[in-house]
Amino acid sequence: MLGMTFSDKLESLDGRPVGMQGFMAPPLKAEAKFFVLTERPMALCPFCSSDADWPADIVVVYLDRAQTFEQANARIEVAGQLELGSWTDPETGFVSLVRIPRRALREGLIPADS
């Protein structure tokens, strides 16, 4: 992680249910089984080739099935079990440090204004 460390608070949430709000980052392709939740709306895709370049404020959210995403810059909320540590998705090669895996996602995507 090249000097990046998880906060004590984040480490205390590893493996526990969490809810978080943010913005869906622009996906690599229109249909995918995961997306990146960011703290702020983004115009460019934040995907990384390694965890050494990993931005500190994004979480990967995995879904049960591929979905078509539309970039609306609307705040959304996700809930699920948080997982920490470097992991490479065997299907895509995408590397993540902080994620909510599909087996742990509850409720799916919820508009934050609801």
PDB file of C-alpha atoms in Angstrom:
ATOM      1  CA  MET A   1       0.000   0.000   0.000  1.00  0.00           C
ATOM      2  CA  LEU A   2       3.030   2.273  -0.168  1.00  0.00           C
ATOM      3  CA  GLY A   3       2.559   4.041   3.155  1.00  0.00           C
ATOM      4  CA  MET A   4      -1.222   4.013   3.228  1.00  0.00           C
ATOM      5  CA  THR A   5      -2.690   2.471   6.355  1.00  0.00           C
ATOM      6  CA  PHE A   6      -6.244   1.876   7.482  1.00  0.00           C
ATOM      7  CA  SER A   7      -7.532   3.990  10.350  1.00  0.00           C
ATOM      8  CA  ASP A   8      -8.295   2.293  13.667  1.00  0.00           C
ATOM      9  CA  LYS A   9     -11.991   3.003  13.060  1.00  0.00           C
ATOM     10  CA  LEU A  10     -11.935   1.342   9.631  1.00  0.00           C
ATOM     11  CA  GLU A  11     -10.035  -1.665  10.971  1.00  0.00           C
ATOM     12  CA  SER A  12     -12.602  -2.021  13.772  1.00  0.00           C
ATOM     13  CA  LEU A  13     -15.342  -2.294  11.095  1.00  0.00           C
ATOM     14  CA  ASP A  14     -13.654  -5.095   9.121  1.00  0.00           C
ATOM     15  CA  GLY A  15     -16.122  -7.976   8.859  1.00  0.00           C
ATOM     16  CA  ARG A  16     -18.973  -5.971  10.379  1.00  0.00           C
ATOM     17  CA  PRO A  17     -22.188  -4.668   8.783  1.00  0.00           C
ATOM     18  CA  VAL A  18     -21.899  -1.057   7.607  1.00  0.00           C
ATOM     19  CA  GLY A  19     -23.965   1.481   5.715  1.00  0.00           C
ATOM     20  CA  MET A  20     -22.361   4.214   3.655  1.00  0.00           C
ATOM     21  CA  GLN A  21     -23.319   6.951   1.249  1.00  0.00           C
ATOM     22  CA  GLY A  22     -21.407   8.191  -1.738  1.00  0.00           C
ATOM     23  CA  PHE A  23     -21.385   8.466  -5.514  1.00  0.00           C
ATOM     24  CA  MET A  24     -21.002   5.779  -8.142  1.00  0.00           C
ATOM     25  CA  ALA A  25     -17.775   6.404 -10.048  1.00  0.00           C
ATOM     26  CA  PRO A  26     -17.845   6.135 -13.849  1.00  0.00           C
ATOM     27  CA  PRO A  27     -17.542   2.408 -14.673  1.00  0.00           C
ATOM     28  CA  LEU A  28     -15.033   0.852 -17.055  1.00  0.00           C
ATOM     29  CA  LYS A  29     -17.952  -0.471 -19.095  1.00  0.00           C
ATOM     30  CA  ALA A  30     -21.702   0.129 -19.014  1.00  0.00           C
ATOM     31  CA  GLU A  31     -22.563  -3.328 -17.628  1.00  0.00           C
ATOM     32  CA  ALA A  32     -20.622  -4.809 -14.717  1.00  0.00           C
ATOM     33  CA  LYS A  33     -20.947  -6.875 -11.533  1.00  0.00           C
ATOM     34  CA  PHE A  34     -19.325  -4.189  -9.397  1.00  0.00           C
ATOM     35  CA  PHE A  35     -18.926  -0.455  -9.064  1.00  0.00           C
ATOM     36  CA  VAL A  36     -16.754   1.943  -7.116  1.00  0.00           C
ATOM     37  CA  LEU A  37     -18.379   4.111  -4.445  1.00  0.00           C
ATOM     38  CA  THR A  38     -16.586   7.452  -4.019  1.00  0.00           C
ATOM     39  CA  GLU A  39     -16.809  10.227  -1.476  1.00  0.00           C
ATOM     40  CA  ARG A  40     -17.310  12.890  -4.164  1.00  0.00           C
ATOM     41  CA  PRO A  41     -18.764  12.745  -7.692  1.00  0.00           C
ATOM     42  CA  MET A  42     -16.055  11.909 -10.229  1.00  0.00           C
ATOM     43  CA  ALA A  43     -15.815  12.694 -13.923  1.00  0.00           C
ATOM     44  CA  LEU A  44     -13.077  10.133 -14.577  1.00  0.00           C
ATOM     45  CA  CYS A  45     -12.844   6.464 -13.740  1.00  0.00           C
ATOM     46  CA  PRO A  46     -10.745   5.845 -10.578  1.00  0.00           C
ATOM     47  CA  PHE A  47      -9.843   2.237 -11.438  1.00  0.00           C
ATOM     48  CA  CYS A  48      -6.318   1.233 -10.564  1.00  0.00           C
ATOM     49  CA  SER A  49      -3.922  -1.375 -11.874  1.00  0.00           C
ATOM     50  CA  SER A  50      -2.512  -2.046  -8.416  1.00  0.00           C
ATOM     51  CA  ASP A  51      -3.285  -1.307  -4.795  1.00  0.00           C
ATOM     52  CA  ALA A  52      -0.165   0.916  -4.704  1.00  0.00           C
ATOM     53  CA  ASP A  53      -2.177   3.549  -6.631  1.00  0.00           C
ATOM     54  CA  TRP A  54      -5.396   3.024  -4.683  1.00  0.00           C
ATOM     55  CA  PRO A  55      -7.219   6.277  -3.813  1.00  0.00           C
ATOM     56  CA  ALA A  56      -7.952   6.490  -0.100  1.00  0.00           C
ATOM     57  CA  ASP A  57     -11.658   7.351  -0.377  1.00  0.00           C
ATOM     58  CA  ILE A  58     -13.209   4.605  -2.526  1.00  0.00           C
ATOM     59  CA  VAL A  59     -14.970   1.322  -1.778  1.00  0.00           C
ATOM     60  CA  VAL A  60     -15.693  -1.431  -4.305  1.00  0.00           C
ATOM     61  CA  VAL A  61     -19.256  -2.766  -4.140  1.00  0.00           C
ATOM     62  CA  TYR A  62     -19.872  -6.170  -5.744  1.00  0.00           C
ATOM     63  CA  LEU A  63     -23.321  -7.182  -7.012  1.00  0.00           C
ATOM     64  CA  ASP A  64     -25.052 -10.554  -7.524  1.00  0.00           C
ATOM     65  CA  ARG A  65     -25.371 -10.012 -11.267  1.00  0.00           C
ATOM     66  CA  ALA A  66     -24.141  -7.688 -13.980  1.00  0.00           C
ATOM     67  CA  GLN A  67     -26.134  -4.471 -14.214  1.00  0.00           C
ATOM     68  CA  THR A  68     -26.171  -1.543 -16.618  1.00  0.00           C
ATOM     69  CA  PHE A  69     -25.032   1.636 -14.891  1.00  0.00           C
ATOM     70  CA  GLU A  70     -25.997   5.182 -15.739  1.00  0.00           C
ATOM     71  CA  GLN A  71     -23.801   7.917 -14.350  1.00  0.00           C
ATOM     72  CA  ALA A  72     -26.259  10.307 -12.744  1.00  0.00           C
ATOM     73  CA  ASN A  73     -24.011  11.823 -10.052  1.00  0.00           C
ATOM     74  CA  ALA A  74     -26.741  11.092  -7.514  1.00  0.00           C
ATOM     75  CA  ARG A  75     -25.815  10.216  -3.937  1.00  0.00           C
ATOM     76  CA  ILE A  76     -26.598   6.560  -3.186  1.00  0.00           C
ATOM     77  CA  GLU A  77     -26.444   4.393  -0.093  1.00  0.00           C
ATOM     78  CA  VAL A  78     -25.137   0.836   0.203  1.00  0.00           C
ATOM     79  CA  ALA A  79     -25.214  -1.539   3.135  1.00  0.00           C
ATOM     80  CA  GLY A  80     -23.319  -4.750   3.721  1.00  0.00           C
ATOM     81  CA  GLN A  81     -20.424  -6.420   5.463  1.00  0.00           C
ATOM     82  CA  LEU A  82     -17.156  -4.519   5.062  1.00  0.00           C
ATOM     83  CA  GLU A  83     -14.048  -6.399   3.964  1.00  0.00           C
ATOM     84  CA  LEU A  84     -10.485  -5.010   4.156  1.00  0.00           C
ATOM     85  CA  GLY A  85      -7.192  -6.085   2.611  1.00  0.00           C
ATOM     86  CA  SER A  86      -5.727  -6.364  -0.854  1.00  0.00           C
ATOM     87  CA  TRP A  87      -7.767  -8.709  -3.072  1.00  0.00           C
ATOM     88  CA  THR A  88      -7.696  -9.280  -6.820  1.00  0.00           C
ATOM     89  CA  ASP A  89     -10.965 -10.159  -8.545  1.00  0.00           C
ATOM     90  CA  PRO A  90     -10.253 -13.361 -10.501  1.00  0.00           C
ATOM     91  CA  GLU A  91     -12.734 -12.432 -13.269  1.00  0.00           C
ATOM     92  CA  THR A  92     -11.554  -8.878 -13.953  1.00  0.00           C
ATOM     93  CA  GLY A  93      -8.096  -8.587 -12.378  1.00  0.00           C
ATOM     94  CA  PHE A  94      -9.360  -5.491 -10.542  1.00  0.00           C
ATOM     95  CA  VAL A  95      -7.510  -4.913  -7.260  1.00  0.00           C
ATOM     96  CA  SER A  96      -9.370  -3.610  -4.216  1.00  0.00           C
ATOM     97  CA  LEU A  97      -8.391  -2.739  -0.656  1.00  0.00           C
ATOM     98  CA  VAL A  98     -11.830  -1.909   0.792  1.00  0.00           C
ATOM     99  CA  ARG A  99     -14.974  -3.611  -0.482  1.00  0.00           C
ATOM    100  CA  ILE A 100     -18.440  -4.934   0.192  1.00  0.00           C
ATOM    101  CA  PRO A 101     -18.505  -8.355  -1.475  1.00  0.00           C
ATOM    102  CA  ARG A 102     -21.631  -9.538  -3.294  1.00  0.00           C
ATOM    103  CA  ARG A 103     -22.192 -12.275  -0.710  1.00  0.00           C
ATOM    104  CA  ALA A 104     -22.414  -9.565   1.969  1.00  0.00           C
ATOM    105  CA  LEU A 105     -24.391  -6.837   0.172  1.00  0.00           C
ATOM    106  CA  ARG A 106     -27.762  -6.060   1.746  1.00  0.00           C
ATOM    107  CA  GLU A 107     -30.640  -4.288   0.060  1.00  0.00           C
ATOM    108  CA  GLY A 108     -28.619  -3.302  -3.031  1.00  0.00           C
ATOM    109  CA  LEU A 109     -28.551   0.305  -4.167  1.00  0.00           C
ATOM    110  CA  ILE A 110     -30.746   2.755  -2.319  1.00  0.00           C
ATOM    111  CA  PRO A 111     -31.150   6.398  -3.353  1.00  0.00           C
ATOM    112  CA  ALA A 112     -29.817   8.348  -0.398  1.00  0.00           C
ATOM    113  CA  ASP A 113     -32.671  10.857  -0.608  1.00  0.00           C
ATOM    114  CA  SER A 114     -35.329   8.179   0.070  1.00  0.00           C
TER     115      SER A 114
END
